[in-house]
Amino acid sequence: MSTATVPPPTSERREAAASAAAQAHRLRLLNVAFEARAFIALAVLIIVFSLLSDTFLTVTNVITMTKHVAINGILALGMLLVILKGGIDLSVGSIVGLSGVVAGELLGGVTLFGVVAYPPVWVVILVAIAVGTLVGAINGVLVTRFNVAPFIATLGMLYVARGAALLISDGETYPNLGGDPELGNTGFDWLGTGKLLGIPVSIYLLALLAIVITVLIRKAPFGRWLYATGGNERAAELSGVPVRRVKTRVYMISGACAALSGLIIASELTSAAPQAGETFELNAIAAVVIGGAALSGGRGNVRGTLVGAFVIGFLADGLVNLGISTFWQILIKGAVIVLAVVLDQGQQRFQKRGAAAAAAAETAPAPAAKAPAS
């Protein structure tokens, strides 16, 4: 009885298979590094600023910096939803200013039929958030019903919201928003300066919002629709996903988050200026992109966005702590935003190359084995 041996693959094919497998492994490692870039950047910032300043990592300073992060973090969480569906929202900075102005106008009293009414603080907060949500809804309608590009639609609403804030306030700042006990409209300052167990209220609001949005995008059908829309809008629509409704809702949520940030700022300062929130949209976009979200949509998560917000916040506060000039701060922040976008594009290229290398490794022939022959 004789046996026949299947001819082994040539050495060239074995070498090609080994090379493809090694390249796929290297690209996977690079992709992991890209995914962890926000954590790496945050760790580097903490180490560098801790070495340069003795007060950077003190408990008081960390709480103060986290309080600052909360404002941009809330903005970034709303921006994350918009970017996940493949859009952009440039109007959030103006909504920050508009919501503060609306709160200032209401706390100063509203004249109805010749009578000046002073609404309670909870009504002021709800109305201001509703205004931000309305601006977001207009963004959504422009994008979904009139097919206006998100960049153009939200850029236009940036000017509309800022103009409305200037018109309502006549270009002036609303001072002394602490209210009057006799009028029953006190307590607004608690939103920005209040503390629970020594932790500012704004940090609790950021944590609560992060939990809600995490559940929304991971457990609710809306989250699956959102990722599907961002990944491939046409395929999602053919699969029965209500694409228009998803788009409109993410802009509404983004507007509501921006309004909440504006209220926190006005509450902390006990004053509201129509110029508040200028360029805040860039910080929010930078936090989302640094956190690993793709500007093309379909990729991103809450954890990465929060870390990105901490990177932006700790960078800004660290530079202030070192006494760096404001001009240099602007330059460095702009460079970070550009670098974040470059890294995002690099990650997408490596992911494509990694997928191709993995496919090549899988299709490479396996080493031959002896086969019995009768």
XYZ file of C-alpha atoms in Angstrom:
374
model
C 0.000 0.000 0.000
C 1.525 3.286 -1.049
C 0.946 6.829 0.058
C 0.881 9.970 -2.047
C 2.017 13.321 -0.764
C 0.293 16.524 -1.845
C 2.978 18.848 -3.233
C 3.817 21.551 -0.678
C 3.313 25.187 -1.636
C 6.314 26.940 -3.019
C 8.593 28.860 -0.660
C 7.515 32.102 -2.299
C 3.874 31.484 -1.428
C 4.764 30.546 2.153
C 6.802 33.710 2.505
C 3.963 35.780 1.039
C 1.507 34.257 3.507
C 3.834 34.920 6.462
C 4.452 38.472 5.273
C 0.711 39.149 4.916
C 0.035 37.776 8.412
C 2.842 39.884 9.909
C 1.613 43.014 8.155
C -1.941 42.399 9.368
C -0.611 42.023 12.931
C 1.368 45.278 12.716
C -1.621 47.145 11.330
C -3.829 45.801 14.119
C -1.343 47.109 16.693
C -1.255 50.509 14.981
C -5.045 50.596 14.932
C -5.120 49.877 18.676
C -2.703 52.772 19.199
C -4.943 55.036 17.113
C -8.006 53.937 19.100
C -6.222 54.731 22.371
C -4.831 58.076 21.200
C -7.141 60.092 23.460
C -6.069 58.154 26.572
C -2.410 58.439 25.564
C -2.738 62.195 24.980
C -4.485 62.699 28.337
C -1.820 60.693 30.186
C 0.973 62.681 28.516
C -0.698 65.994 29.407
C -1.132 64.994 33.045
C 2.493 63.868 33.348
C 3.951 66.926 31.607
C 1.866 69.528 33.452
C 2.409 67.741 36.778
C 6.157 67.981 36.285
C 5.972 71.648 35.299
C 3.530 72.776 38.018
C 3.171 71.650 41.637
C -0.471 72.757 41.796
C -1.738 71.002 38.666
C -2.766 67.724 40.352
C -4.054 69.156 43.622
C -7.595 68.122 44.514
C -8.910 71.670 44.286
C -7.383 72.254 40.860
C -8.576 68.907 39.476
C -12.145 69.645 40.590
C -11.938 73.125 39.061
C -10.585 71.760 35.770
C -13.247 69.038 35.672
C -15.882 71.714 36.221
C -14.558 73.529 33.150
C -14.471 70.242 31.224
C -18.151 69.670 32.052
C -19.245 72.641 29.940
C -17.398 71.473 26.835
C -18.193 67.836 27.643
C -21.940 68.477 27.540
C -21.517 70.273 24.221
C -19.352 67.430 22.897
C -21.882 64.735 23.805
C -24.513 66.470 21.699
C -21.976 66.964 18.907
C -21.083 63.257 19.069
C -24.598 62.261 18.017
C -24.503 64.666 15.074
C -21.086 63.420 13.931
C -22.126 59.772 14.338
C -24.766 60.301 11.684
C -22.209 61.963 9.410
C -23.148 65.599 10.031
C -21.734 68.651 11.763
C -23.252 71.365 13.957
C -21.555 74.753 13.890
C -24.419 76.545 15.638
C -23.857 75.201 19.173
C -21.617 78.089 20.245
C -24.284 80.626 19.298
C -26.954 78.565 21.063
C -24.823 78.819 24.216
C -25.051 82.615 24.022
C -28.724 82.631 23.030
C -29.833 80.376 25.894
C -28.055 82.579 28.428
C -29.702 85.682 26.996
C -33.135 84.035 27.106
C -32.548 83.128 30.759
C -31.410 86.681 31.520
C -34.457 88.159 29.815
C -36.876 85.926 31.723
C -35.197 86.400 35.096
C -35.395 90.166 34.580
C -39.165 89.924 34.253
C -41.558 89.520 31.336
C -44.293 92.060 30.670
C -47.667 90.434 29.893
C -50.752 92.600 29.420
C -49.155 95.430 31.358
C -48.085 93.200 34.243
C -44.448 92.240 34.895
C -44.184 88.509 35.613
C -41.137 86.826 37.119
C -41.161 83.115 36.214
C -39.556 80.635 38.614
C -36.092 79.322 37.827
C -37.278 75.894 36.653
C -39.505 77.564 34.047
C -36.576 79.735 32.914
C -34.379 76.657 32.494
C -37.032 74.729 30.551
C -37.752 77.658 28.235
C -34.047 78.246 27.525
C -33.486 74.560 26.740
C -36.609 74.571 24.560
C -35.190 77.488 22.583
C -31.956 75.578 22.008
C -33.940 72.517 20.957
C -35.939 74.661 18.527
C -32.765 75.945 16.866
C -31.605 72.341 16.565
C -34.946 71.368 15.030
C -34.559 74.109 12.417
C -31.117 72.717 11.604
C -32.660 69.281 11.184
C -35.428 70.537 8.919
C -32.965 72.428 6.726
C -30.821 69.293 6.356
C -33.595 66.731 5.882
C -36.414 68.597 4.145
C -34.522 71.155 2.088
C -31.379 69.041 1.513
C -29.065 71.830 2.671
C -25.551 70.597 3.451
C -25.094 70.328 7.258
C -22.081 72.648 7.173
C -24.027 75.389 5.376
C -27.259 74.926 7.341
C -25.596 75.094 10.744
C -23.260 77.881 9.673
C -26.308 79.938 8.733
C -28.000 79.157 12.052
C -24.783 80.147 13.833
C -25.348 83.697 12.598
C -29.126 83.581 13.101
C -28.838 82.454 16.739
C -26.064 84.944 17.493
C -28.036 87.744 15.841
C -31.142 86.821 17.827
C -29.145 86.959 21.071
C -27.810 90.403 20.175
C -31.271 91.675 19.213
C -32.943 90.398 22.389
C -30.247 91.855 24.637
C -29.596 94.935 22.485
C -25.954 93.885 22.632
C -25.767 94.302 26.406
C -24.953 91.895 29.227
C -27.594 90.814 31.741
C -26.039 91.286 35.220
C -27.121 89.993 38.622
C -29.020 86.868 37.627
C -29.152 85.710 41.232
C -32.811 86.743 41.456
C -34.794 88.292 44.296
C -36.343 86.268 47.174
C -39.376 88.558 47.174
C -39.988 87.747 43.494
C -39.517 83.995 43.931
C -36.929 83.676 41.156
C -33.802 82.861 43.158
C -31.687 79.723 42.819
C -30.436 80.134 39.267
C -26.840 80.428 40.474
C -27.057 76.933 42.017
C -26.787 75.367 38.552
C -23.297 76.774 38.009
C -21.945 77.214 41.548
C -23.843 74.661 43.638
C -22.119 71.574 45.031
C -23.194 68.135 46.235
C -20.735 66.305 48.484
C -18.097 68.827 47.460
C -18.541 68.148 43.738
C -19.968 70.890 41.459
C -23.462 70.264 40.109
C -22.235 70.680 36.526
C -20.048 67.570 36.890
C -23.083 65.549 38.002
C -24.998 66.867 35.001
C -22.196 65.767 32.668
C -22.127 62.284 34.227
C -25.916 61.938 34.047
C -26.022 63.054 30.431
C -23.175 60.671 29.534
C -25.095 57.750 31.066
C -28.318 58.679 29.250
C -26.614 59.008 25.866
C -24.661 55.774 26.402
C -27.898 53.894 27.049
C -29.535 55.659 24.109
C -26.922 54.656 21.536
C -26.124 51.190 22.912
C -29.476 49.822 24.085
C -32.209 51.727 22.252
C -33.228 51.211 18.601
C -32.359 54.859 18.029
C -28.687 54.042 18.593
C -28.708 51.277 15.979
C -30.467 53.596 13.546
C -27.888 56.294 14.257
C -24.857 54.108 13.539
C -26.554 52.639 10.468
C -27.333 56.112 9.120
C -23.777 57.282 9.661
C -22.266 54.141 8.180
C -24.347 54.007 5.006
C -27.341 56.326 4.809
C -28.793 54.843 1.624
C -28.562 51.264 2.889
C -30.102 52.306 6.213
C -33.020 53.961 4.418
C -33.616 50.857 2.294
C -33.583 48.775 5.484
C -36.467 50.780 6.915
C -34.526 53.133 9.185
C -36.367 56.479 9.615
C -33.333 58.451 8.440
C -34.990 61.871 8.402
C -36.341 61.465 11.905
C -32.943 60.332 13.204
C -31.195 63.323 11.624
C -33.679 65.822 13.005
C -33.542 64.375 16.501
C -29.749 64.445 16.771
C -29.735 68.138 15.893
C -32.450 68.757 18.475
C -30.451 66.916 21.147
C -27.329 68.863 20.175
C -29.239 72.136 20.522
C -30.587 71.120 23.936
C -27.071 70.202 25.147
C -25.732 73.546 23.930
C -28.517 75.377 25.758
C -27.702 73.500 28.963
C -24.043 74.507 28.656
C -25.104 78.120 28.154
C -27.246 78.010 31.281
C -24.371 76.598 33.346
C -22.070 79.405 32.171
C -24.646 82.123 32.850
C -25.419 80.598 36.244
C -21.756 80.405 37.244
C -21.124 84.022 36.254
C -24.612 85.188 37.387
C -24.629 87.188 34.171
C -25.416 86.486 30.528
C -23.634 88.016 27.544
C -24.802 87.584 23.930
C -21.175 86.957 22.897
C -20.863 83.904 25.156
C -19.920 80.632 23.504
C -17.894 82.002 20.599
C -15.749 79.233 19.007
C -17.156 76.677 21.478
C -18.245 74.576 18.512
C -14.580 74.011 17.612
C -13.779 72.709 21.091
C -16.742 70.330 20.917
C -15.750 69.010 17.484
C -12.141 68.603 18.617
C -13.204 66.616 21.690
C -15.298 64.245 19.583
C -12.579 63.684 16.984
C -9.794 63.295 19.558
C -12.024 60.716 21.229
C -11.902 58.514 18.135
C -15.075 59.449 16.266
C -14.941 59.581 12.469
C -16.030 62.835 10.837
C -17.531 60.715 8.052
C -19.913 59.150 10.573
C -20.679 55.675 11.884
C -17.806 55.451 14.403
C -17.465 56.928 17.895
C -18.565 56.454 21.492
C -19.288 58.369 24.684
C -16.180 57.159 26.525
C -13.820 58.475 23.868
C -15.676 61.776 23.620
C -15.409 62.364 27.364
C -11.674 61.632 27.293
C -11.355 64.023 24.344
C -13.137 66.714 26.345
C -10.705 66.168 29.219
C -7.775 66.479 26.812
C -9.049 69.845 25.537
C -9.927 71.071 29.032
C -6.744 69.963 30.769
C -4.656 71.377 27.925
C -6.312 74.799 28.209
C -6.171 74.931 32.015
C -2.624 73.580 32.086
C -1.433 76.328 29.762
C -3.165 78.939 31.913
C -1.621 77.411 35.029
C 1.833 77.809 33.474
C 1.125 81.426 32.534
C 1.317 80.788 28.783
C 0.203 83.732 26.651
C -3.381 83.669 25.371
C -2.086 83.991 21.823
C -0.009 80.841 22.228
C -3.005 79.057 23.758
C -5.080 79.778 20.649
C -2.273 78.613 18.371
C -1.720 75.380 20.310
C -5.428 74.606 20.482
C -5.753 75.080 16.716
C -2.773 72.796 16.131
C -4.390 70.129 18.329
C -7.617 70.300 16.309
C -5.704 69.915 13.030
C -3.679 67.028 14.468
C -6.860 65.310 15.631
C -8.335 65.412 12.125
C -5.058 64.187 10.596
C -4.959 61.253 13.017
C -8.591 60.440 12.231
C -7.803 60.269 8.518
C -4.717 58.196 9.257
C -6.744 55.755 11.314
C -9.206 55.261 8.485
C -6.370 54.543 6.046
C -4.778 52.032 8.413
C -8.134 50.333 8.970
C -8.579 49.867 5.232
C -5.035 48.533 4.856
C -5.539 46.278 7.866
C -8.729 44.827 6.409
C -6.976 44.170 3.101
C -3.984 42.554 4.846
C -6.247 40.388 6.988
C -8.134 39.229 3.905
C -4.845 38.407 2.178
C -3.653 36.419 5.187
C -6.891 34.446 5.352
C -6.850 33.565 1.648
C -3.186 32.480 1.704
C -2.783 28.682 1.311
C -2.207 26.660 4.431
C 0.801 24.312 4.715
C 0.147 21.044 2.941
C -0.315 17.765 4.773
C 0.221 14.185 3.766
C -2.849 12.528 2.315
C -3.198 8.698 2.377
C -3.790 7.033 -0.963
C -5.262 3.597 -1.431
